[in-house]
GROMACS .gro file of C-alpha atoms in nm:
model
  210
    1MET     CA    1  -4.424   1.377  -2.503
    2THR     CA    2  -4.235   1.052  -2.531
    3PHE     CA    3  -3.922   0.995  -2.323
    4PRO     CA    4  -3.685   0.699  -2.345
    5ASP     CA    5  -3.830   0.398  -2.168
    6PHE     CA    6  -3.554   0.385  -1.913
    7PHE     CA    7  -3.666   0.714  -1.763
    8ASP     CA    8  -3.939   0.519  -1.590
    9ASP     CA    9  -3.687   0.283  -1.434
   10ALA     CA   10  -3.453   0.551  -1.301
   11PRO     CA   11  -3.437   0.605  -0.923
   12VAL     CA   12  -3.715   0.819  -0.770
   13ILE     CA   13  -3.647   1.080  -0.505
   14ARG     CA   14  -3.926   1.099  -0.247
   15LEU     CA   15  -3.924   1.385  -0.001
   16ARG     CA   16  -4.143   1.602   0.212
   17ASP     CA   17  -4.189   1.977   0.155
   18PRO     CA   18  -4.352   2.145   0.456
   19LEU     CA   19  -4.445   2.448   0.247
   20ALA     CA   20  -4.626   2.224   0.000
   21GLN     CA   21  -4.807   2.068   0.295
   22LEU     CA   22  -4.907   2.405   0.439
   23LEU     CA   23  -5.048   2.531   0.111
   24GLY     CA   24  -5.217   2.206   0.025
   25SER     CA   25  -5.000   2.147  -0.282
   26ALA     CA   26  -4.937   1.782  -0.192
   27THR     CA   27  -5.087   1.544   0.064
   28ASP     CA   28  -4.868   1.560   0.376
   29GLY     CA   29  -4.625   1.755   0.164
   30ILE     CA   30  -4.487   1.432   0.017
   31MET     CA   31  -4.372   1.449  -0.344
   32ASP     CA   32  -4.187   1.215  -0.577
   33TYR     CA   33  -3.930   1.363  -0.813
   34ARG     CA   34  -3.829   1.165  -1.116
   35TYR     CA   35  -3.549   1.202  -1.364
   36ALA     CA   36  -3.800   1.321  -1.623
   37ASP     CA   37  -3.866   1.622  -1.397
   38ALA     CA   38  -3.503   1.725  -1.425
   39VAL     CA   39  -3.516   1.676  -1.801
   40ARG     CA   40  -3.823   1.892  -1.829
   41LEU     CA   41  -3.650   2.163  -1.625
   42THR     CA   42  -3.327   2.167  -1.827
   43GLY     CA   43  -3.476   2.068  -2.163
   44HIS     CA   44  -3.241   1.780  -2.221
   45SER     CA   45  -3.101   1.456  -2.085
   46CYS     CA   46  -2.726   1.423  -2.055
   47PRO     CA   47  -2.459   1.289  -1.818
   48THR     CA   48  -2.450   1.629  -1.640
   49VAL     CA   49  -2.823   1.630  -1.571
   50ALA     CA   50  -2.811   1.265  -1.467
   51GLY     CA   51  -2.511   1.335  -1.247
   52ALA     CA   52  -2.688   1.626  -1.080
   53PHE     CA   53  -2.994   1.416  -1.014
   54LEU     CA   54  -2.782   1.146  -0.860
   55THR     CA   55  -2.586   1.398  -0.662
   56ALA     CA   56  -2.902   1.520  -0.490
   57ARG     CA   57  -3.014   1.164  -0.430
   58ALA     CA   58  -2.685   1.063  -0.272
   59ALA     CA   59  -2.682   1.372  -0.047
   60LEU     CA   60  -3.037   1.324   0.068
   61LYS     CA   61  -2.983   0.954   0.143
   62ALA     CA   62  -2.678   1.042   0.350
   63LEU     CA   63  -2.835   1.328   0.537
   64TYR     CA   64  -3.170   1.160   0.602
   65PRO     CA   65  -3.088   0.787   0.644
   66ASP     CA   66  -3.400   0.705   0.849
   67THR     CA   67  -3.663   0.959   0.741
   68LEU     CA   68  -3.793   1.140   0.439
   69PRO     CA   69  -3.567   1.424   0.329
   70GLU     CA   70  -3.706   1.774   0.390
   71ARG     CA   71  -3.717   1.997   0.084
   72GLY     CA   72  -3.624   2.348   0.189
   73GLY     CA   73  -3.431   2.225   0.491
   74ILE     CA   74  -3.088   2.204   0.322
   75SER     CA   75  -2.826   2.448   0.214
   76VAL     CA   76  -2.623   2.373  -0.104
   77ARG     CA   77  -2.277   2.505  -0.175
   78MET     CA   78  -2.141   2.470  -0.526
   79PRO     CA   79  -1.769   2.429  -0.588
   80SER     CA   80  -1.743   2.676  -0.876
   81PRO     CA   81  -1.883   3.011  -0.999
   82GLU     CA   82  -2.232   2.990  -1.150
   83ALA     CA   83  -2.113   3.070  -1.505
   84GLU     CA   84  -1.827   2.821  -1.499
   85GLY     CA   85  -1.876   2.506  -1.709
   86THR     CA   86  -2.195   2.318  -1.626
   87THR     CA   87  -2.217   2.455  -1.271
   88GLY     CA   88  -2.532   2.655  -1.345
   89VAL     CA   89  -2.711   2.358  -1.498
   90VAL     CA   90  -2.624   2.136  -1.201
   91ALA     CA   91  -2.744   2.406  -0.964
   92GLN     CA   92  -3.079   2.432  -1.137
   93VAL     CA   93  -3.140   2.061  -1.089
   94LEU     CA   94  -3.028   2.079  -0.725
   95THR     CA   95  -3.269   2.367  -0.665
   96LEU     CA   96  -3.551   2.160  -0.810
   97LEU     CA   97  -3.478   1.871  -0.573
   98THR     CA   98  -3.370   2.044  -0.253
   99GLY     CA   99  -3.550   2.379  -0.274
  100ALA     CA  100  -3.227   2.562  -0.203
  101ALA     CA  101  -3.222   2.887  -0.403
  102THR     CA  102  -3.013   3.196  -0.447
  103GLN     CA  103  -3.124   3.533  -0.307
  104GLY     CA  104  -3.397   3.546  -0.574
  105GLY     CA  105  -3.569   3.240  -0.433
  106PHE     CA  106  -3.884   3.216  -0.216
  107LYS     CA  107  -3.850   3.443   0.091
  108GLY     CA  108  -4.084   3.256   0.312
  109ILE     CA  109  -4.406   3.318   0.506
  110GLY     CA  110  -4.386   3.484   0.847
  111GLY     CA  111  -4.018   3.401   0.878
  112ARG     CA  112  -4.068   3.034   0.791
  113PHE     CA  113  -4.017   2.824   0.476
  114ALA     CA  114  -3.761   3.059   0.319
  115ARG     CA  115  -3.548   2.906   0.048
  116ASN     CA  116  -3.358   3.216  -0.065
  117GLY     CA  117  -2.994   3.231   0.021
  118LEU     CA  118  -2.964   2.857   0.068
  119LEU     CA  119  -2.768   2.810  -0.263
  120SER     CA  120  -2.429   2.966  -0.309
  121PHE     CA  121  -2.145   2.937  -0.557
  122ALA     CA  122  -1.773   2.883  -0.528
  123THR     CA  123  -1.816   2.803  -0.156
  124CYS     CA  124  -1.745   2.431  -0.139
  125SER     CA  125  -1.373   2.393  -0.173
  126GLY     CA  126  -1.063   2.271   0.003
  127LYS     CA  127  -0.999   1.897   0.007
  128ASN     CA  128  -1.341   1.844  -0.143
  129GLY     CA  129  -1.256   2.026  -0.460
  130GLY     CA  130  -1.510   1.956  -0.734
  131ALA     CA  131  -1.771   1.832  -0.486
  132VAL     CA  132  -2.104   1.986  -0.394
  133CYS     CA  133  -2.157   2.046  -0.022
  134PHE     CA  134  -2.495   1.990   0.141
  135GLU     CA  135  -2.593   2.073   0.499
  136ARG     CA  136  -2.910   2.014   0.700
  137LEU     CA  137  -3.034   2.333   0.860
  138ASP     CA  138  -3.180   2.156   1.162
  139THR     CA  139  -2.894   1.926   1.267
  140GLY     CA  140  -2.590   2.068   1.094
  141ALA     CA  141  -2.516   1.732   0.937
  142ALA     CA  142  -2.315   1.789   0.619
  143VAL     CA  143  -2.180   1.589   0.330
  144ALA     CA  144  -1.979   1.656   0.013
  145VAL     CA  145  -2.088   1.462  -0.291
  146MET     CA  146  -1.846   1.394  -0.575
  147VAL     CA  147  -1.950   1.251  -0.915
  148ASP     CA  148  -1.711   1.113  -1.175
  149ALA     CA  149  -1.916   1.053  -1.493
  150GLY     CA  150  -1.595   0.941  -1.661
  151LYS     CA  151  -1.638   0.610  -1.485
  152VAL     CA  152  -1.919   0.547  -1.736
  153PRO     CA  153  -1.747   0.638  -2.062
  154ALA     CA  154  -1.918   0.727  -2.386
  155ASP     CA  155  -1.927   0.482  -2.676
  156ALA     CA  156  -1.591   0.486  -2.855
  157SER     CA  157  -1.744   0.603  -3.184
  158GLN     CA  158  -1.928   0.903  -3.036
  159ARG     CA  159  -1.641   1.145  -3.104
  160GLU     CA  160  -1.655   1.064  -3.477
  161ARG     CA  161  -2.033   1.105  -3.490
  162LEU     CA  162  -2.012   1.437  -3.302
  163GLN     CA  163  -1.750   1.571  -3.541
  164ALA     CA  164  -1.973   1.483  -3.833
  165ILE     CA  165  -2.268   1.659  -3.667
  166MET     CA  166  -2.061   1.974  -3.592
  167GLN     CA  167  -1.944   1.981  -3.953
  168ASN     CA  168  -2.298   1.940  -4.087
  169ARG     CA  169  -2.205   1.619  -4.268
  170ALA     CA  170  -2.374   1.362  -4.044
  171THR     CA  171  -2.588   1.099  -4.215
  172PRO     CA  172  -2.936   1.013  -4.080
  173GLU     CA  173  -2.791   0.692  -3.950
  174GLN     CA  174  -2.516   0.878  -3.762
  175LEU     CA  175  -2.773   1.112  -3.608
  176THR     CA  176  -2.984   0.824  -3.489
  177GLU     CA  177  -2.681   0.641  -3.350
  178PHE     CA  178  -2.551   0.954  -3.177
  179ALA     CA  179  -2.882   1.004  -2.993
  180TYR     CA  180  -2.905   0.635  -2.902
  181PHE     CA  181  -2.554   0.607  -2.757
  182TRP     CA  182  -2.588   0.946  -2.583
  183GLN     CA  183  -2.890   0.822  -2.391
  184GLU     CA  184  -2.736   0.479  -2.342
  185ARG     CA  185  -2.465   0.638  -2.138
  186VAL     CA  186  -2.725   0.822  -1.929
  187ARG     CA  187  -2.918   0.496  -1.887
  188ARG     CA  188  -2.612   0.321  -1.754
  189MET     CA  189  -2.544   0.603  -1.507
  190LEU     CA  190  -2.898   0.601  -1.372
  191LEU     CA  191  -2.975   0.225  -1.375
  192GLU     CA  192  -2.637   0.058  -1.334
  193HIS     CA  193  -2.423   0.302  -1.139
  194ALA     CA  194  -2.659   0.508  -0.923
  195ASP     CA  195  -2.507   0.352  -0.609
  196ASP     CA  196  -2.161   0.280  -0.748
  197PRO     CA  197  -1.898   0.438  -0.518
  198ALA     CA  198  -1.660   0.442  -0.815
  199MET     CA  199  -1.887   0.702  -0.977
  200ILE     CA  200  -2.061   0.876  -0.692
  201ARG     CA  201  -1.961   0.924  -0.326
  202ALA     CA  202  -2.107   1.111  -0.035
  203ILE     CA  203  -1.831   1.211   0.206
  204PRO     CA  204  -1.931   1.309   0.561
  205LEU     CA  205  -1.805   1.653   0.659
  206ASN     CA  206  -1.874   1.611   1.029
  207ASP     CA  207  -1.950   1.341   1.285
  208THR     CA  208  -2.327   1.397   1.263
  209VAL     CA  209  -2.337   1.185   0.947
  210ALA     CA  210  -2.290   0.809   0.978
   0.00000   0.00000   0.00000
């Protein structure tokens, strides 16, 4: 499998999963998650998947400023119902990175390491409308993360190329250009704007977050 070269340069999310440590899945439970992992999960690379990856990264950085984030130690509240728009896709990526799952998720061992029930939908609202809410289970520290992919706009000619594709009249050149500029936007999000507050912000929800 060959991914675009920039996948290798995208931010890496390193965390510790105590369940993985217990079961010997990873040394000390430490694992690195890369953007390519999210692409493998969803089957495609797009601004939504990139935005979800960066959402998790921003939340984990804010909640664990001085230590490795703990996978399975965070609850995630989505702003919209699962079937609305791209909410379900974003949630899948967040489950991959945080371990937080719906009621069908892992139920734990002896009352520990449960991940089920840590992901919910249409439960992060109010003044943080459109944001995803994250909360540490151990400290109660919580943040809302907002992403505005519109701050990294698509190439001006993409609309014309997409119309040609939808109407089955796209030339080979248009298909090649569409794919290139599609991933170019993703590249810019991941490599040039991953820490850009104009595109992504983590907003503290209580005074336990600096």
